[in-house]
Coordinates of C-alpha atoms in Angstrom, one line a residue:
M1 CA -3.2 9.3 20.0
Q2 CA 0.2 7.4 19.0
L3 CA 3.3 10.7 18.4
H4 CA 1.1 13.3 18.4
L5 CA 2.0 16.3 16.8
F6 CA -0.6 18.0 15.0
D7 CA -4.0 18.7 16.2
D8 CA -6.1 18.4 12.4
P9 CA -6.8 14.9 12.5
L10 CA -5.7 14.7 8.7
F11 CA -2.0 16.2 8.8
Q12 CA -1.6 13.4 12.2
M13 CA -2.9 10.6 10.2
H14 CA -0.1 11.5 7.1
T15 CA 2.6 12.3 9.8
E16 CA 2.2 9.0 11.3
R17 CA 2.6 7.3 7.7
A18 CA 6.5 8.2 8.4
L19 CA 6.4 8.1 11.5
A20 CA 5.4 3.9 11.7
L21 CA 7.9 3.4 9.4
I22 CA 10.5 5.1 12.0
G23 CA 11.8 0.8 12.5
R24 CA 12.5 0.8 8.8
G25 CA 15.0 3.5 8.1
A26 CA 12.7 5.5 6.2
A27 CA 11.8 8.5 8.4
E28 CA 13.2 9.7 11.9
Y29 CA 11.1 10.8 14.6
G30 CA 13.5 14.2 15.3
E31 CA 12.8 15.3 11.3
C32 CA 9.1 14.4 11.2
A33 CA 9.0 16.6 14.7
A34 CA 11.2 19.3 13.0
T35 CA 9.2 20.0 10.3
A36 CA 5.6 20.0 12.1
A37 CA 7.3 23.0 13.2
H38 CA 7.0 25.0 10.3
I39 CA 3.6 23.6 9.7
A40 CA 0.2 25.2 10.8
D41 CA -2.9 23.1 11.7
G42 CA -5.3 22.8 8.1
D43 CA -2.7 24.7 6.1
R44 CA -1.5 22.3 3.0
D45 CA 0.9 25.0 1.2
A46 CA 2.7 25.0 4.5
W47 CA 2.8 21.4 4.7
H48 CA 3.7 20.6 1.5
R49 CA 6.7 23.5 1.9
A50 CA 8.1 21.7 4.5
W51 CA 7.9 18.6 4.2
T52 CA 9.3 19.1 0.7
A53 CA 12.3 21.7 2.7
T54 CA 13.1 18.6 4.5
A55 CA 13.1 16.1 1.8
A56 CA 15.7 18.5 0.1
R57 CA 18.6 18.8 3.0
V58 CA 18.1 15.3 3.5
A59 CA 18.9 13.7 0.5
A60 CA 21.9 16.9 -0.1
A61 CA 23.4 15.0 2.5
A62 CA 22.8 11.7 0.9
E63 CA 24.5 13.0 -2.5
A64 CA 27.3 14.7 -0.1
S65 CA 27.6 11.0 1.2
A66 CA 27.6 9.5 -2.5
A67 CA 30.0 11.7 -4.0
H68 CA 32.8 10.8 -1.3
G69 CA 32.3 7.7 -1.3
H70 CA 30.1 7.1 1.8
R71 CA 27.5 3.7 0.5
V72 CA 25.6 3.1 3.4
S73 CA 24.8 7.0 4.8
A74 CA 23.3 7.7 0.8
A75 CA 21.3 5.3 1.2
D76 CA 19.7 5.8 4.6
G77 CA 19.2 9.5 3.4
F78 CA 17.7 9.0 -0.2
W79 CA 15.8 6.5 1.9
R80 CA 14.3 8.7 4.2
A81 CA 14.1 11.3 1.7
T82 CA 12.0 9.4 -0.4
T83 CA 9.3 9.0 2.6
Y84 CA 9.4 13.3 2.9
Y85 CA 8.5 13.9 -0.6
R86 CA 6.0 11.1 -0.6
I87 CA 4.4 12.4 2.8
S88 CA 4.6 15.9 1.3
Y89 CA 2.1 15.9 -1.4
Q90 CA -0.8 13.4 0.5
P91 CA -2.9 16.2 1.3
L92 CA -2.4 17.3 -2.2
F93 CA -4.6 14.2 -3.6
G94 CA -7.6 14.7 -6.1
A95 CA -8.4 15.5 -9.6
P96 CA -7.3 17.5 -12.0
V97 CA -3.9 16.4 -10.6
D98 CA -2.0 19.5 -8.4
P99 CA 1.5 19.8 -10.5
R100 CA 2.8 20.1 -7.3
L101 CA 1.9 16.9 -6.3
A102 CA 3.3 15.1 -10.3
E103 CA 7.0 17.2 -9.2
T104 CA 7.0 15.6 -5.9
F105 CA 6.0 12.6 -7.0
K106 CA 9.4 12.7 -9.7
R107 CA 11.7 13.8 -6.8
E108 CA 10.2 10.6 -4.7
R109 CA 10.8 8.2 -7.7
A110 CA 14.7 9.6 -8.1
C111 CA 15.6 9.2 -4.3
F112 CA 14.4 5.9 -4.6
A113 CA 16.1 4.9 -7.6
R114 CA 19.2 6.5 -5.9
H115 CA 18.9 4.3 -2.7
A116 CA 17.9 1.5 -5.0
A117 CA 21.6 1.8 -6.6
L118 CA 23.2 1.8 -3.3
A119 CA 20.9 -0.5 -1.4
E120 CA 23.3 -3.6 0.5
R121 CA 21.0 -6.2 -0.9
P122 CA 19.6 -6.0 -5.0
V123 CA 17.0 -3.4 -5.9
E124 CA 15.6 -3.3 -9.2
L125 CA 13.6 -1.1 -10.6
V126 CA 11.1 -3.7 -13.6
E127 CA 8.4 -2.7 -15.5
I128 CA 5.4 -5.2 -15.9
P129 CA 3.8 -5.7 -19.1
F130 CA -0.1 -5.0 -18.8
E131 CA -2.0 -4.2 -21.2
G132 CA -0.7 -2.2 -24.1
T133 CA 1.8 -0.3 -21.1
S134 CA 3.1 -1.4 -18.1
L135 CA 3.1 -1.3 -13.7
P136 CA 6.4 0.0 -12.0
G137 CA 7.6 -2.7 -10.2
C138 CA 10.4 -3.3 -7.9
L139 CA 12.0 -6.7 -7.6
C140 CA 14.1 -7.1 -4.4
L141 CA 16.6 -10.1 -3.6
P142 CA 18.0 -11.3 -0.6
D143 CA 21.3 -11.5 -1.9
G144 CA 23.2 -11.0 -5.8
D145 CA 23.0 -14.7 -6.5
R146 CA 20.9 -14.1 -9.8
T147 CA 20.9 -18.1 -10.7
L148 CA 19.1 -19.1 -7.1
A149 CA 15.7 -19.5 -8.0
R150 CA 13.8 -17.9 -4.2
P151 CA 10.4 -18.2 -2.6
T152 CA 8.8 -14.7 -3.6
V153 CA 6.4 -12.5 -1.7
V154 CA 4.6 -10.7 -4.7
A155 CA 3.1 -7.3 -2.8
V156 CA -0.2 -6.1 -3.7
N157 CA -0.9 -2.5 -2.7
G158 CA -3.7 -0.2 -1.4
Y159 CA -5.8 3.1 -2.1
D160 CA -3.4 5.7 -1.3
S161 CA 0.6 4.1 -1.3
N162 CA 3.3 3.0 -3.7
L163 CA 5.6 1.0 -4.0
H164 CA 8.6 2.6 -2.1
E165 CA 6.4 2.8 1.2
M166 CA 5.8 -1.1 0.4
Y167 CA 9.3 -1.9 0.1
G168 CA 9.6 -0.2 3.8
A169 CA 6.6 -2.6 4.7
H170 CA 6.7 -5.7 2.4
A171 CA 9.8 -6.4 0.7
L172 CA 12.7 -5.3 3.5
P173 CA 11.6 -7.9 6.4
A174 CA 10.7 -10.3 3.0
V175 CA 14.8 -10.3 2.1
R176 CA 15.8 -10.5 5.4
R177 CA 14.4 -14.1 5.7
G178 CA 15.6 -14.9 2.6
Y179 CA 12.3 -14.1 0.1
A180 CA 12.9 -12.5 -2.7
C181 CA 9.6 -9.5 -3.4
L182 CA 8.1 -8.2 -6.2
L183 CA 6.0 -4.7 -5.8
V184 CA 3.9 -3.3 -8.0
D185 CA 1.9 -0.3 -8.0
G186 CA -1.5 -1.5 -10.3
P187 CA -4.6 0.5 -11.7
G188 CA -5.1 3.6 -9.4
Q189 CA -1.8 3.4 -7.7
G190 CA 1.3 5.1 -7.1
R191 CA 2.8 6.3 -10.9
A192 CA -0.1 4.0 -12.2
L193 CA -2.4 6.6 -11.3
I194 CA 0.0 9.7 -10.9
E195 CA 1.8 9.6 -14.5
Q196 CA -0.1 7.1 -16.5
G197 CA -4.0 7.9 -15.1
L198 CA -5.2 4.0 -14.9
H199 CA -7.7 4.0 -12.6
L200 CA -8.8 1.7 -10.1
R201 CA -10.8 -1.8 -10.7
P202 CA -12.8 -4.4 -8.8
D203 CA -11.4 -7.3 -11.5
W204 CA -8.2 -7.7 -9.8
E205 CA -7.2 -11.3 -11.5
T206 CA -6.6 -9.3 -14.9
V207 CA -4.2 -7.2 -12.7
L208 CA -2.8 -10.1 -11.4
R209 CA -2.0 -12.2 -13.9
P210 CA 0.3 -10.5 -15.5
V211 CA 2.2 -9.4 -12.7
I212 CA 2.7 -13.2 -11.7
D213 CA 3.7 -14.3 -15.5
Y214 CA 6.4 -11.5 -15.0
A215 CA 7.3 -13.0 -11.4
T216 CA 7.5 -16.7 -13.2
A217 CA 9.8 -15.5 -16.1
R218 CA 12.1 -14.7 -13.5
P219 CA 15.1 -17.0 -12.9
E220 CA 15.6 -15.7 -9.4
V221 CA 11.8 -16.5 -8.5
D222 CA 11.0 -20.1 -8.0
A223 CA 7.8 -20.7 -9.5
S224 CA 6.3 -23.2 -7.4
R225 CA 6.6 -21.5 -4.3
I226 CA 4.9 -17.4 -5.3
A227 CA 3.1 -16.0 -2.2
V228 CA 0.9 -13.0 -2.9
T229 CA 0.5 -10.6 0.1
G230 CA -2.3 -7.4 -0.1
W231 CA -2.0 -4.7 2.7
S232 CA -5.0 -2.1 2.9
L233 CA -7.6 -2.7 -0.4
G234 CA -4.6 -4.6 -1.0
G235 CA -7.2 -7.4 1.5
Y236 CA -9.2 -7.1 -0.9
L237 CA -7.2 -6.9 -4.3
A238 CA -5.3 -9.9 -3.8
P239 CA -7.7 -12.6 -2.9
R240 CA -9.8 -11.1 -5.7
G241 CA -6.9 -11.5 -7.9
V242 CA -5.8 -15.3 -6.5
S243 CA -9.8 -16.1 -7.0
G244 CA -8.5 -16.1 -11.0
D245 CA -4.8 -16.8 -10.9
D246 CA -4.1 -21.3 -9.1
R247 CA 0.0 -20.4 -9.8
V248 CA -0.5 -18.9 -5.9
A249 CA 0.6 -21.3 -3.4
A250 CA -0.3 -18.9 -0.5
L251 CA -2.3 -15.6 0.4
V252 CA -1.9 -13.1 3.1
A253 CA -4.7 -10.7 3.2
D254 CA -4.1 -7.9 6.1
P255 CA -7.1 -7.2 6.6
G256 CA -9.0 -9.6 5.4
Q257 CA -12.5 -7.8 3.6
F258 CA -15.3 -9.2 2.0
D259 CA -18.1 -7.0 0.0
L260 CA -16.4 -3.6 0.5
V261 CA -19.9 -2.0 0.4
D262 CA -21.4 -3.9 3.2
V263 CA -19.2 -1.7 5.1
M264 CA -20.2 1.6 4.7
R265 CA -23.7 1.0 6.6
L266 CA -26.3 2.1 3.8
P267 CA -29.7 2.7 4.4
P268 CA -32.3 -0.2 4.3
E269 CA -33.6 0.3 1.2
L270 CA -29.8 0.3 -0.3
A271 CA -29.0 -2.7 0.9
G272 CA -30.3 -4.9 -1.8
G273 CA -27.5 -3.7 -4.5
L274 CA -26.7 -0.6 -5.9
S275 CA -25.8 -1.6 -9.9
D276 CA -30.0 0.5 -10.8
A277 CA -29.5 3.0 -8.1
D278 CA -29.1 6.9 -10.1
P279 CA -26.0 7.9 -8.8
E280 CA -27.2 11.7 -8.3
A281 CA -29.6 10.3 -6.0
L282 CA -26.8 8.7 -4.1
D283 CA -24.7 11.7 -3.3
A284 CA -26.7 12.8 -0.5
V285 CA -26.1 9.4 1.2
L286 CA -22.0 9.8 1.5
A287 CA -22.2 13.4 1.5
P288 CA -22.9 14.2 5.5
L289 CA -19.8 12.3 6.0
T290 CA -17.5 14.8 3.7
E291 CA -17.9 17.3 6.6
D292 CA -15.3 15.4 8.6
P293 CA -11.7 16.8 7.1
V294 CA -10.3 12.8 6.8
T295 CA -13.0 11.1 5.5
H296 CA -13.1 14.2 3.0
W297 CA -9.8 13.4 2.0
R298 CA -10.5 9.3 1.8
L299 CA -13.3 9.7 -0.1
V300 CA -13.4 12.7 -2.1
Q301 CA -9.8 13.5 -3.0
R302 CA -8.7 9.9 -2.8
G303 CA -11.6 8.4 -4.0
L304 CA -13.0 10.0 -6.5
W305 CA -9.4 10.0 -8.2
A306 CA -8.6 6.2 -7.9
H307 CA -11.4 5.4 -9.5
G308 CA -11.5 8.5 -12.1
L309 CA -15.1 9.5 -10.7
D310 CA -17.0 12.6 -10.5
S311 CA -19.4 12.3 -7.7
L312 CA -20.4 10.2 -4.7
G313 CA -22.8 8.6 -5.9
E314 CA -21.0 7.3 -8.5
Y315 CA -18.0 6.4 -6.1
L316 CA -20.9 4.6 -4.1
V317 CA -22.2 2.8 -7.4
A318 CA -18.8 1.3 -7.9
M319 CA -17.4 0.0 -4.8
D320 CA -21.2 -1.9 -5.2
R321 CA -18.5 -3.9 -7.8
F322 CA -16.0 -4.4 -5.0
R323 CA -17.0 -8.1 -4.5
L324 CA -15.4 -11.4 -2.8
S325 CA -18.8 -13.3 -2.7
G326 CA -19.0 -15.0 -5.5
V327 CA -15.5 -16.3 -5.9
A328 CA -14.0 -16.1 -2.3
G329 CA -14.6 -19.9 -3.0
R330 CA -12.0 -20.5 -6.0
I331 CA -9.4 -19.5 -3.9
T332 CA -8.3 -22.8 -2.8
C333 CA -4.3 -22.1 -1.7
P334 CA -3.6 -22.1 1.9
T335 CA -4.5 -18.5 3.4
L336 CA -3.8 -16.4 6.5
V337 CA -6.6 -13.7 7.6
V338 CA -5.9 -11.2 9.3
A339 CA -8.1 -9.7 11.5
N340 CA -7.3 -6.3 13.7
D341 CA -10.0 -5.6 16.4
E342 CA -8.7 -1.8 16.3
D343 CA -9.2 -1.8 12.4
P344 CA -12.8 -0.7 11.0
L345 CA -11.3 -1.8 7.5
A346 CA -11.2 -5.5 9.4
A347 CA -14.5 -6.0 9.8
Q348 CA -15.4 -9.1 7.5
A349 CA -12.2 -10.9 8.2
Q350 CA -14.5 -13.4 9.8
R351 CA -16.5 -13.3 6.3
L352 CA -13.6 -14.0 4.1
H353 CA -12.5 -16.4 6.2
D354 CA -15.4 -18.8 6.1
A355 CA -15.9 -18.0 2.7
L356 CA -12.1 -19.8 1.7
G357 CA -12.0 -22.6 -0.5
G358 CA -8.9 -24.0 1.1
P359 CA -6.9 -24.5 3.9
K360 CA -7.1 -21.3 6.2
T361 CA -6.2 -19.6 9.2
L362 CA -7.1 -16.6 10.7
V363 CA -4.7 -14.0 12.8
R364 CA -6.5 -11.8 15.4
F365 CA -4.3 -8.1 16.6
G366 CA -5.1 -5.8 19.1
G367 CA -5.3 -5.0 22.7
D368 CA -2.3 -5.5 24.5
D369 CA 0.0 -6.7 21.6
G370 CA 0.6 -3.2 20.3
A371 CA -0.3 -4.0 17.2
G372 CA -4.2 -2.1 16.9
G373 CA -4.8 -0.1 14.0
H374 CA -5.0 -0.3 10.0
C375 CA -2.3 -3.2 9.0
E376 CA -1.1 -3.0 12.2
A377 CA 1.3 0.1 11.4
W378 CA 2.8 0.3 15.1
N379 CA 4.2 -2.9 15.1
R380 CA 5.0 -4.6 12.1
S381 CA 7.3 -6.7 13.3
L382 CA 4.7 -8.9 15.3
L383 CA 2.9 -8.8 11.8
D384 CA 6.0 -10.4 9.9
Q385 CA 6.9 -12.9 12.9
R386 CA 3.9 -14.2 12.4
V387 CA 3.7 -13.6 8.7
F388 CA 6.9 -15.4 7.7
D389 CA 6.5 -17.6 10.3
W390 CA 3.1 -18.8 8.9
L391 CA 4.4 -18.5 5.1
D392 CA 7.8 -20.5 6.0
T393 CA 5.9 -23.6 7.2
T394 CA 3.0 -23.0 4.5
L395 CA 4.7 -22.9 1.3
P396 CA 6.7 -26.1 -0.2
G397 CA 9.7 -27.7 0.1
D398 CA 12.6 -25.8 1.9
T399 CA 11.6 -22.3 1.7
V400 CA 15.3 -20.4 2.3

């Protein structure tokens, strides 16, 4: 296991979310290890106390740097504090929202806003109109020239991330290469879930459309060179969204997904579909899986909360609506499908690739490349190289 700090698999999993972003300046191993030393396996209260204490200490040091005009040091500190606040509340996922989660998320947002104001390259927090409300977004630019329309990457989030984590994963490598990057949390993600109570939905075309509307209205965005990339659950959401919007010039799905319920290994009698199934009777199908703490967190704490549901049976029925079969053929823009040999969620990458209606490329990771695992977390640099090199040659015109 990578950089082992906990025997508790759930705590180790969440810690790795911070450790994997060390290369993006979003965490330091020493700070993570020192924090972990104050936490006993399974003690979620101690977990929250320790990570928030580290975040507060790092943020206070950043404030001191800012007060004395040390802009770079302050920006770096607020960026790391953003990560530590986010890590602190992840084991608290679930409905009703834990007051500690809500308060810590506000602190995370505040630290990221401070970082955005001090960052070397422009980072603008924006609001994207959506169905009578708005979705939180972040437009990141390679420099301060607001008159130049640039190729732009629109990043689609996953199940349990938010736009702050996406900033490290997507925006930083994009702006280094001359791209603009628009980050957004849709229904069921980040602030849209925690503070607005918007729940996850399968019809992501209704979410992506207003995001592209917003992007094309910005003078910094070249409307003819918009790429959409999705990571984790975004490997389903991004293709679903692009299937309903022909303004997108390129698509990246990491990992490529297809019909989500098909990877859940249901009993043969349920293989024909779940639309008419009794949710209460289906509870028994998933209940044994929740004895594992990681699966319990993913299905019960994260899944039911993100979807706004009350039972595992309802969750199973809801997941049956997350399908790309029937719409994947509408995706005619060039598409890069990522398949990672060590990521179970990539099991349907080939199916997505084969069903696409336009030019397509399948790229594989795993084995000796150091990029095994979910979303190539331990070698994002290699992923970025392949994704952006592909975009450089795929988007029309001069890329930068």
